[in-house]
mmCIF file of C-alpha atoms and ligand atoms in Angstrom:
data_model
loop_
_atom_site.group_PDB
_atom_site.id
_atom_site.type_symbol
_atom_site.label_atom_id
_atom_site.label_comp_id
_atom_site.label_asym_id
_atom_site.label_seq_id
_atom_site.Cartn_x
_atom_site.Cartn_y
_atom_site.Cartn_z
ATOM 1 C CA UNK A 1 -125.829 -20.606 114.827
ATOM 2 C CA UNK A 2 -126.504 -21.498 118.456
ATOM 3 C CA UNK A 3 -125.617 -24.780 120.103
ATOM 4 C CA UNK A 4 -129.187 -26.046 120.504
ATOM 5 C CA UNK A 5 -129.904 -25.520 116.829
ATOM 6 C CA UNK A 6 -126.728 -27.360 115.844
ATOM 7 C CA UNK A 7 -127.676 -30.173 118.143
ATOM 8 C CA UNK A 8 -131.202 -30.291 116.697
ATOM 9 C CA UNK A 9 -129.780 -30.444 113.202
ATOM 10 C CA UNK A 10 -127.356 -33.216 114.080
ATOM 11 C CA UNK A 11 -129.914 -35.353 115.807
ATOM 12 C CA UNK A 12 -132.629 -35.255 113.228
ATOM 13 C CA UNK A 13 -133.208 -38.954 112.812
ATOM 14 C CA UNK A 14 -131.720 -41.214 110.234
ATOM 15 C CA UNK A 15 -135.300 -42.247 109.565
ATOM 16 C CA UNK A 16 -135.191 -39.146 107.401
ATOM 17 C CA UNK A 17 -133.891 -41.686 104.978
ATOM 18 C CA UNK A 18 -133.931 -39.967 101.644
ATOM 19 C CA UNK A 19 -130.451 -39.729 100.235
ATOM 20 C CA UNK A 20 -128.818 -36.321 100.244
ATOM 21 C CA UNK A 21 -128.789 -34.195 97.124
ATOM 22 C CA UNK A 22 -125.166 -34.026 95.981
ATOM 23 C CA UNK A 23 -123.897 -30.736 94.583
ATOM 24 C CA UNK A 24 -120.436 -30.792 93.007
ATOM 25 C CA UNK A 25 -118.701 -27.433 92.679
ATOM 26 C CA UNK A 26 -116.158 -27.517 89.928
ATOM 27 C CA UNK A 27 -114.362 -25.458 87.292
ATOM 28 C CA UNK A 28 -112.162 -25.873 84.275
ATOM 29 C CA UNK A 29 -109.641 -23.229 85.298
ATOM 30 C CA UNK A 30 -108.205 -22.971 88.808
ATOM 31 C CA UNK A 31 -108.554 -19.973 91.088
ATOM 32 C CA UNK A 32 -112.038 -18.940 89.944
ATOM 33 C CA UNK A 33 -113.536 -19.113 93.451
ATOM 34 C CA UNK A 34 -114.834 -22.689 93.893
ATOM 35 C CA UNK A 35 -113.687 -23.066 97.481
ATOM 36 C CA UNK A 36 -115.191 -19.748 98.524
ATOM 37 C CA UNK A 37 -118.416 -20.613 96.732
ATOM 38 C CA UNK A 38 -118.534 -24.079 98.345
ATOM 39 C CA UNK A 39 -117.929 -22.712 101.847
ATOM 40 C CA UNK A 40 -120.337 -19.781 101.647
ATOM 41 C CA UNK A 41 -123.141 -21.689 99.932
ATOM 42 C CA UNK A 42 -122.832 -24.501 102.491
ATOM 43 C CA UNK A 43 -123.165 -22.020 105.330
ATOM 44 C CA UNK A 44 -126.231 -20.417 103.720
ATOM 45 C CA UNK A 45 -127.826 -23.842 103.186
ATOM 46 C CA UNK A 46 -127.192 -24.767 106.827
ATOM 47 C CA UNK A 47 -128.698 -21.418 107.830
ATOM 48 C CA UNK A 48 -131.852 -22.490 105.989
ATOM 49 C CA UNK A 49 -132.071 -25.551 108.268
ATOM 50 C CA UNK A 50 -130.556 -27.985 105.838
ATOM 51 C CA UNK A 51 -128.104 -30.568 107.125
ATOM 52 C CA UNK A 52 -124.956 -29.992 105.089
ATOM 53 C CA UNK A 53 -121.909 -32.182 104.674
ATOM 54 C CA UNK A 54 -119.135 -30.299 102.887
ATOM 55 C CA UNK A 55 -116.344 -32.363 101.413
ATOM 56 C CA UNK A 56 -112.988 -31.025 100.327
ATOM 57 C CA UNK A 57 -112.243 -33.311 97.410
ATOM 58 C CA UNK A 58 -109.480 -31.145 95.975
ATOM 59 C CA UNK A 59 -106.835 -33.822 96.271
ATOM 60 C CA UNK A 60 -103.781 -31.737 95.594
ATOM 61 C CA UNK A 61 -104.378 -28.206 96.740
ATOM 62 C CA UNK A 62 -107.416 -28.344 98.995
ATOM 63 C CA UNK A 63 -107.670 -25.147 101.009
ATOM 64 C CA UNK A 64 -111.151 -25.384 102.431
ATOM 65 C CA UNK A 65 -109.556 -25.608 105.864
ATOM 66 C CA UNK A 66 -108.033 -22.168 105.328
ATOM 67 C CA UNK A 67 -111.273 -20.552 104.150
ATOM 68 C CA UNK A 68 -113.312 -22.223 106.923
ATOM 69 C CA UNK A 69 -110.587 -21.776 109.541
ATOM 70 C CA UNK A 70 -110.396 -25.460 110.384
ATOM 71 C CA UNK A 71 -107.586 -27.505 111.787
ATOM 72 C CA UNK A 72 -108.058 -30.427 109.486
ATOM 73 C CA UNK A 73 -105.045 -32.520 110.262
ATOM 74 C CA UNK A 74 -106.897 -35.698 109.383
ATOM 75 C CA UNK A 75 -108.575 -36.792 106.188
ATOM 76 C CA UNK A 76 -109.734 -39.882 104.372
ATOM 77 C CA UNK A 77 -106.127 -41.077 103.992
ATOM 78 C CA UNK A 78 -105.914 -41.469 107.775
ATOM 79 C CA UNK A 79 -109.068 -43.570 107.701
ATOM 80 C CA UNK A 80 -107.541 -45.725 104.979
ATOM 81 C CA UNK A 81 -104.364 -46.105 107.007
ATOM 82 C CA UNK A 82 -106.500 -47.311 109.916
ATOM 83 C CA UNK A 83 -105.444 -44.392 112.109
ATOM 84 C CA UNK A 84 -108.834 -42.689 112.358
ATOM 85 C CA UNK A 85 -112.474 -43.618 111.997
ATOM 86 C CA UNK A 86 -114.684 -41.695 109.588
ATOM 87 C CA UNK A 87 -116.499 -40.076 112.516
ATOM 88 C CA UNK A 88 -113.156 -38.812 113.826
ATOM 89 C CA UNK A 89 -112.311 -36.968 110.625
ATOM 90 C CA UNK A 90 -115.639 -35.121 110.390
ATOM 91 C CA UNK A 91 -115.441 -31.626 111.771
ATOM 92 C CA UNK A 92 -118.564 -29.904 112.975
ATOM 93 C CA UNK A 93 -118.233 -26.171 112.505
ATOM 94 C CA UNK A 94 -119.974 -23.456 114.492
ATOM 95 C CA UNK A 95 -122.226 -22.857 111.460
ATOM 96 C CA UNK A 96 -123.673 -26.364 111.646
ATOM 97 C CA UNK A 97 -121.870 -27.445 108.463
ATOM 98 C CA UNK A 98 -120.032 -30.735 108.839
ATOM 99 C CA UNK A 99 -116.749 -30.832 106.941
ATOM 100 C CA UNK A 100 -114.821 -33.836 105.761
ATOM 101 C CA UNK A 101 -111.474 -33.660 103.980
ATOM 102 C CA UNK A 102 -110.657 -36.212 101.311
ATOM 103 C CA UNK A 103 -106.930 -35.646 101.064
ATOM 104 C CA UNK A 104 -105.602 -38.164 98.595
ATOM 105 C CA UNK A 105 -107.900 -40.784 100.135
ATOM 106 C CA UNK A 106 -110.147 -41.274 97.145
ATOM 107 C CA UNK A 107 -107.204 -42.062 94.875
ATOM 108 C CA UNK A 108 -105.705 -44.351 97.511
ATOM 109 C CA UNK A 109 -108.899 -46.392 97.385
ATOM 110 C CA UNK A 110 -107.308 -47.973 94.309
ATOM 111 C CA UNK A 111 -104.652 -49.585 96.487
ATOM 112 C CA UNK A 112 -106.813 -51.462 98.951
ATOM 113 C CA UNK A 113 -108.626 -54.753 98.588
ATOM 114 C CA UNK A 114 -112.107 -54.705 97.044
ATOM 115 C CA UNK A 115 -113.490 -55.922 100.375
ATOM 116 C CA UNK A 116 -111.881 -53.078 102.369
ATOM 117 C CA UNK A 117 -112.948 -50.592 99.735
ATOM 118 C CA UNK A 118 -116.541 -51.734 99.831
ATOM 119 C CA UNK A 119 -116.616 -51.457 103.616
ATOM 120 C CA UNK A 120 -115.358 -47.905 103.489
ATOM 121 C CA UNK A 121 -117.694 -46.899 100.677
ATOM 122 C CA UNK A 122 -120.660 -48.286 102.610
ATOM 123 C CA UNK A 123 -119.574 -46.276 105.658
ATOM 124 C CA UNK A 124 -119.188 -43.110 103.601
ATOM 125 C CA UNK A 125 -122.583 -43.594 102.011
ATOM 126 C CA UNK A 126 -124.172 -43.998 105.423
ATOM 127 C CA UNK A 127 -122.840 -40.505 106.166
ATOM 128 C CA UNK A 128 -124.918 -39.283 103.255
ATOM 129 C CA UNK A 129 -128.055 -40.164 105.182
ATOM 130 C CA UNK A 130 -127.107 -37.687 107.903
ATOM 131 C CA UNK A 131 -127.285 -34.852 105.390
ATOM 132 C CA UNK A 132 -129.847 -33.164 103.171
ATOM 133 C CA UNK A 133 -127.150 -31.782 100.895
ATOM 134 C CA UNK A 134 -123.590 -32.945 100.282
ATOM 135 C CA UNK A 135 -121.472 -30.175 98.781
ATOM 136 C CA UNK A 136 -118.244 -31.250 97.089
ATOM 137 C CA UNK A 137 -115.386 -28.837 96.367
ATOM 138 C CA UNK A 138 -113.834 -30.845 93.536
ATOM 139 C CA UNK A 139 -110.703 -28.949 92.560
ATOM 140 C CA UNK A 140 -110.143 -27.688 89.028
ATOM 141 C CA UNK A 141 -109.653 -29.291 85.665
ATOM 142 C CA UNK A 142 -110.878 -32.225 83.667
ATOM 143 C CA UNK A 143 -108.868 -34.866 85.560
ATOM 144 C CA UNK A 144 -110.447 -38.258 86.044
ATOM 145 C CA UNK A 145 -111.075 -37.807 89.767
ATOM 146 C CA UNK A 146 -112.699 -34.391 89.365
ATOM 147 C CA UNK A 147 -114.882 -35.689 86.544
ATOM 148 C CA UNK A 148 -115.721 -38.782 88.646
ATOM 149 C CA UNK A 149 -117.050 -36.644 91.496
ATOM 150 C CA UNK A 150 -119.149 -34.612 89.060
ATOM 151 C CA UNK A 151 -120.485 -37.682 87.244
ATOM 152 C CA UNK A 152 -121.628 -39.162 90.564
ATOM 153 C CA UNK A 153 -123.365 -35.978 91.704
ATOM 154 C CA UNK A 154 -126.958 -34.912 91.118
ATOM 155 C CA UNK A 155 -126.044 -31.377 90.237
ATOM 156 C CA UNK A 156 -122.785 -29.865 88.992
ATOM 157 C CA UNK A 157 -122.201 -26.175 89.517
ATOM 158 C CA UNK A 158 -119.480 -25.077 87.115
ATOM 159 C CA UNK A 159 -117.793 -21.888 88.310
ATOM 160 C CA UNK A 160 -116.220 -19.502 85.829
ATOM 161 C CA UNK A 161 -115.175 -15.873 85.660
ATOM 162 C CA UNK A 162 -115.891 -13.660 82.632
ATOM 163 C CA UNK A 163 -112.279 -14.094 81.463
ATOM 164 C CA UNK A 164 -112.100 -15.879 78.105
ATOM 165 C CA UNK A 165 -109.584 -18.437 79.432
ATOM 166 C CA UNK A 166 -111.871 -19.385 82.333
ATOM 167 C CA UNK A 167 -114.877 -19.540 79.978
ATOM 168 C CA UNK A 168 -113.032 -21.793 77.528
ATOM 169 C CA UNK A 169 -112.048 -24.139 80.350
ATOM 170 C CA UNK A 170 -115.585 -24.133 81.775
ATOM 171 C CA UNK A 171 -116.874 -25.073 78.334
ATOM 172 C CA UNK A 172 -114.283 -27.892 78.163
ATOM 173 C CA UNK A 173 -115.564 -29.236 81.491
ATOM 174 C CA UNK A 174 -119.195 -29.087 80.330
ATOM 175 C CA UNK A 175 -118.174 -30.818 77.099
ATOM 176 C CA UNK A 176 -116.522 -33.671 79.014
ATOM 177 C CA UNK A 177 -119.626 -34.170 81.182
ATOM 178 C CA UNK A 178 -121.935 -34.020 78.163
ATOM 179 C CA UNK A 179 -119.684 -36.442 76.274
ATOM 180 C CA UNK A 180 -119.972 -38.912 79.144
ATOM 181 C CA UNK A 181 -123.762 -38.555 79.128
ATOM 182 C CA UNK A 182 -123.981 -36.967 82.555
ATOM 183 C CA UNK A 183 -127.537 -37.394 83.779
ATOM 184 C CA UNK A 184 -127.464 -34.680 86.461
ATOM 185 C CA UNK A 185 -128.136 -31.002 86.072
ATOM 186 C CA UNK A 186 -125.384 -28.587 85.000
ATOM 187 C CA UNK A 187 -125.507 -24.968 86.169
ATOM 188 C CA UNK A 188 -123.041 -22.179 85.559
ATOM 189 C CA UNK A 189 -122.094 -19.658 88.226
ATOM 190 C CA UNK A 190 -120.218 -16.586 87.043
ATOM 191 C CA UNK A 191 -117.924 -15.255 89.760
ATOM 192 C CA UNK A 192 -115.793 -12.118 89.949
ATOM 193 C CA UNK A 193 -117.902 -10.252 87.385
ATOM 194 C CA UNK A 194 -117.395 -6.482 87.162
ATOM 195 C CA UNK A 195 -121.163 -6.083 87.079
ATOM 196 C CA UNK A 196 -124.273 -8.253 87.165
ATOM 197 C CA UNK A 197 -124.734 -7.343 83.484
ATOM 198 C CA UNK A 198 -121.299 -8.670 82.578
ATOM 199 C CA UNK A 199 -121.999 -11.857 84.553
ATOM 200 C CA UNK A 200 -125.334 -12.411 82.816
ATOM 201 C CA UNK A 201 -123.739 -11.904 79.408
ATOM 202 C CA UNK A 202 -121.048 -14.466 80.272
ATOM 203 C CA UNK A 203 -123.730 -16.958 81.317
ATOM 204 C CA UNK A 204 -125.780 -16.405 78.158
ATOM 205 C CA UNK A 205 -122.749 -16.820 75.885
ATOM 206 C CA UNK A 206 -121.694 -20.114 77.449
ATOM 207 C CA UNK A 207 -125.216 -21.503 77.724
ATOM 208 C CA UNK A 208 -125.900 -20.701 74.065
ATOM 209 C CA UNK A 209 -122.714 -22.375 72.865
ATOM 210 C CA UNK A 210 -123.403 -25.453 75.030
ATOM 211 C CA UNK A 211 -126.963 -25.681 73.694
ATOM 212 C CA UNK A 212 -125.870 -25.296 70.105
ATOM 213 C CA UNK A 213 -122.747 -27.477 69.982
ATOM 214 C CA UNK A 214 -123.283 -29.924 72.833
ATOM 215 C CA UNK A 215 -127.062 -30.041 72.855
ATOM 216 C CA UNK A 216 -126.809 -29.693 76.647
ATOM 217 C CA UNK A 217 -128.864 -27.343 78.792
ATOM 218 C CA UNK A 218 -126.764 -25.259 81.158
ATOM 219 C CA UNK A 219 -128.884 -23.684 83.885
ATOM 220 C CA UNK A 220 -128.342 -20.278 85.394
ATOM 221 C CA UNK A 221 -126.363 -20.719 88.638
ATOM 222 C CA UNK A 222 -126.229 -16.991 89.363
ATOM 223 C CA UNK A 223 -123.708 -14.157 89.290
ATOM 224 C CA UNK A 224 -121.313 -12.935 91.992
ATOM 225 C CA UNK A 225 -119.452 -9.690 91.473
ATOM 226 C CA UNK A 226 -115.813 -9.136 92.261
ATOM 227 C CA UNK A 227 -115.841 -7.849 95.801
ATOM 228 C CA UNK A 228 -112.880 -6.860 97.948
ATOM 229 C CA UNK A 229 -114.775 -8.177 100.998
ATOM 230 C CA UNK A 230 -114.231 -11.766 99.777
ATOM 231 C CA UNK A 231 -110.444 -11.495 99.922
ATOM 232 C CA UNK A 232 -110.641 -9.462 103.083
ATOM 233 C CA UNK A 233 -112.695 -12.269 104.689
ATOM 234 C CA UNK A 234 -110.238 -14.902 103.419
ATOM 235 C CA UNK A 235 -107.416 -12.968 105.076
ATOM 236 C CA UNK A 236 -109.435 -13.116 108.300
ATOM 237 C CA UNK A 237 -109.902 -16.858 107.678
ATOM 238 C CA UNK A 238 -113.631 -16.424 107.769
ATOM 239 C CA UNK A 239 -116.134 -17.044 104.949
ATOM 240 C CA UNK A 240 -117.557 -13.726 103.729
ATOM 241 C CA UNK A 241 -121.173 -14.541 104.683
ATOM 242 C CA UNK A 242 -120.013 -14.765 108.304
ATOM 243 C CA UNK A 243 -117.459 -11.956 108.238
ATOM 244 C CA UNK A 244 -119.788 -9.487 106.475
ATOM 245 C CA UNK A 245 -123.322 -10.846 106.835
ATOM 246 C CA UNK A 246 -124.988 -7.590 105.778
ATOM 247 C CA UNK A 247 -122.951 -7.087 102.617
ATOM 248 C CA UNK A 248 -124.265 -7.254 99.070
ATOM 249 C CA UNK A 249 -122.103 -10.303 98.341
ATOM 250 C CA UNK A 250 -123.596 -12.134 101.375
ATOM 251 C CA UNK A 251 -127.072 -11.343 99.956
ATOM 252 C CA UNK A 252 -126.063 -12.764 96.585
ATOM 253 C CA UNK A 253 -124.834 -15.977 98.218
ATOM 254 C CA UNK A 254 -128.132 -16.269 100.114
ATOM 255 C CA UNK A 255 -130.160 -15.850 96.908
ATOM 256 C CA UNK A 256 -128.073 -18.401 95.015
ATOM 257 C CA UNK A 257 -128.226 -20.925 97.851
ATOM 258 C CA UNK A 258 -132.013 -20.546 98.172
ATOM 259 C CA UNK A 259 -132.348 -21.396 94.495
ATOM 260 C CA UNK A 260 -129.973 -24.361 94.712
ATOM 261 C CA UNK A 261 -131.576 -25.649 97.901
ATOM 262 C CA UNK A 262 -134.942 -25.867 96.178
ATOM 263 C CA UNK A 263 -133.705 -28.148 93.441
ATOM 264 C CA UNK A 264 -134.759 -31.730 93.978
ATOM 265 C CA UNK A 265 -133.270 -34.857 92.563
ATOM 266 C CA UNK A 266 -135.339 -36.100 89.658
ATOM 267 C CA UNK A 267 -134.305 -39.722 90.031
ATOM 268 C CA UNK A 268 -135.202 -41.813 93.080
ATOM 269 C CA UNK A 269 -132.481 -43.162 95.359
ATOM 270 C CA UNK A 270 -130.611 -46.047 93.823
ATOM 271 C CA UNK A 271 -126.851 -46.148 94.330
ATOM 272 C CA UNK A 272 -125.110 -44.111 97.050
ATOM 273 C CA UNK A 273 -122.908 -41.210 96.018
ATOM 274 C CA UNK A 274 -119.525 -42.634 97.065
ATOM 275 C CA UNK A 275 -120.442 -45.957 95.496
ATOM 276 C CA UNK A 276 -121.063 -44.085 92.262
ATOM 277 C CA UNK A 277 -117.719 -42.262 92.522
ATOM 278 C CA UNK A 278 -115.911 -45.564 93.045
ATOM 279 C CA UNK A 279 -117.862 -47.304 90.273
ATOM 280 C CA UNK A 280 -116.877 -44.490 88.007
ATOM 281 C CA UNK A 281 -113.195 -44.415 88.972
ATOM 282 C CA UNK A 282 -112.322 -48.096 89.297
HETATM 283 N N1 ATP B 1 -116.221 -12.681 94.245
HETATM 284 C C1 ATP B 1 -114.925 -12.495 94.543
HETATM 285 N N2 ATP B 1 -114.408 -11.246 94.661
HETATM 286 C C2 ATP B 1 -113.106 -11.057 94.938
HETATM 287 N N3 ATP B 1 -112.224 -12.050 95.144
HETATM 288 C C3 ATP B 1 -112.673 -13.315 95.044
HETATM 289 C C4 ATP B 1 -114.037 -13.609 94.745
HETATM 290 N N4 ATP B 1 -114.178 -14.958 94.719
HETATM 291 C C5 ATP B 1 -112.960 -15.470 95.000
HETATM 292 N N5 ATP B 1 -112.057 -14.496 95.194
HETATM 293 C C6 ATP B 1 -110.612 -14.655 95.509
HETATM 294 O O1 ATP B 1 -110.063 -15.490 94.513
HETATM 295 C C7 ATP B 1 -109.075 -16.347 95.064
HETATM 296 C C8 ATP B 1 -109.341 -17.777 94.660
HETATM 297 O O2 ATP B 1 -110.533 -18.227 95.287
HETATM 298 P P1 ATP B 1 -110.743 -19.759 95.648
HETATM 299 O O3 ATP B 1 -109.609 -20.291 96.423
HETATM 300 O O4 ATP B 1 -112.106 -19.888 96.216
HETATM 301 O O5 ATP B 1 -110.695 -20.367 94.164
HETATM 302 P P2 ATP B 1 -110.645 -21.894 93.745
HETATM 303 O O6 ATP B 1 -111.380 -21.983 92.448
HETATM 304 O O7 ATP B 1 -111.106 -22.766 94.836
HETATM 305 O O8 ATP B 1 -109.090 -22.115 93.494
HETATM 306 P P3 ATP B 1 -108.350 -23.539 93.262
HETATM 307 O O9 ATP B 1 -108.649 -23.922 91.822
HETATM 308 O O10 ATP B 1 -106.915 -23.208 93.470
HETATM 309 O O11 ATP B 1 -108.915 -24.510 94.226
HETATM 310 C C9 ATP B 1 -109.110 -16.143 96.567
HETATM 311 O O12 ATP B 1 -108.015 -15.381 96.921
HETATM 312 C C10 ATP B 1 -110.401 -15.383 96.823
HETATM 313 O O13 ATP B 1 -110.259 -14.481 97.865
HETATM 314 MG MG1 MG B 2 -110.147 -24.390 95.822
#
């Protein structure tokens, strides 16, 4: 993306006041491709002229910086320690996507005074107004913080592979959200399928079980096949849609992002996203 376009995206006014749509990317099992999905979908959304803020909220093992080739030495913890301002920890990438790393910052919010916490949450929520979409890479598993990010989001994209262990863990995540009366939309993305057919079958199986036993609709978040180009791109420290823009997998990411980008929030703006995360966690 060229510099003038990035600048145009950044300076679209804050009068564009509608709150960003928040998309949490999560999974039950680790290693199913969340970070790659988050990075590539964010880039596709930015390519479609959306202002995207991508947050690495994987508190333990965040590796978005590796996939996006960023030097993210600073994260929310540095803001909490008073060493950096929020603006200083946001990294603008050449794709137009703005990236912010959470580090262990969100959990550390428990250790500061309610006044300090509120100030920070207000600042974070103001960031939301600079974006059309906030994409959160949540990390894996049904831990409180991961679930908190999902519960606060408008749309949760659960990533699984066709492996039974990944499917079982994806179902467990959907069950937790349903049990907590999540009001957002849940979609399932099947990654690393051997074929589109296998991916579709995996989706149908999980969606049917969720409908029958949890009474919860799980929407179709698309299928991505296993593709050597993804790991090859990771080795080059470049997201695959940039490293191999004319590949089949890049096309699939573009199709999935176009569908996700069209989804609108059904509820009007009330509470900011970070406020909701904090309300949920503390
Ligand atoms: N469609 C794909 N085809 C081939 N390899 C893939 C595909 N998607 C992801 N991978 C590979 O799978 C590995 C894990 O991907 P990634 O780090 O995105 O998963 P994750 O769910 O974020 O993991 P974690 O739970 O540890 O955060 C990476 O090495 C990546 O290259
Ligand atoms: Mg990850």
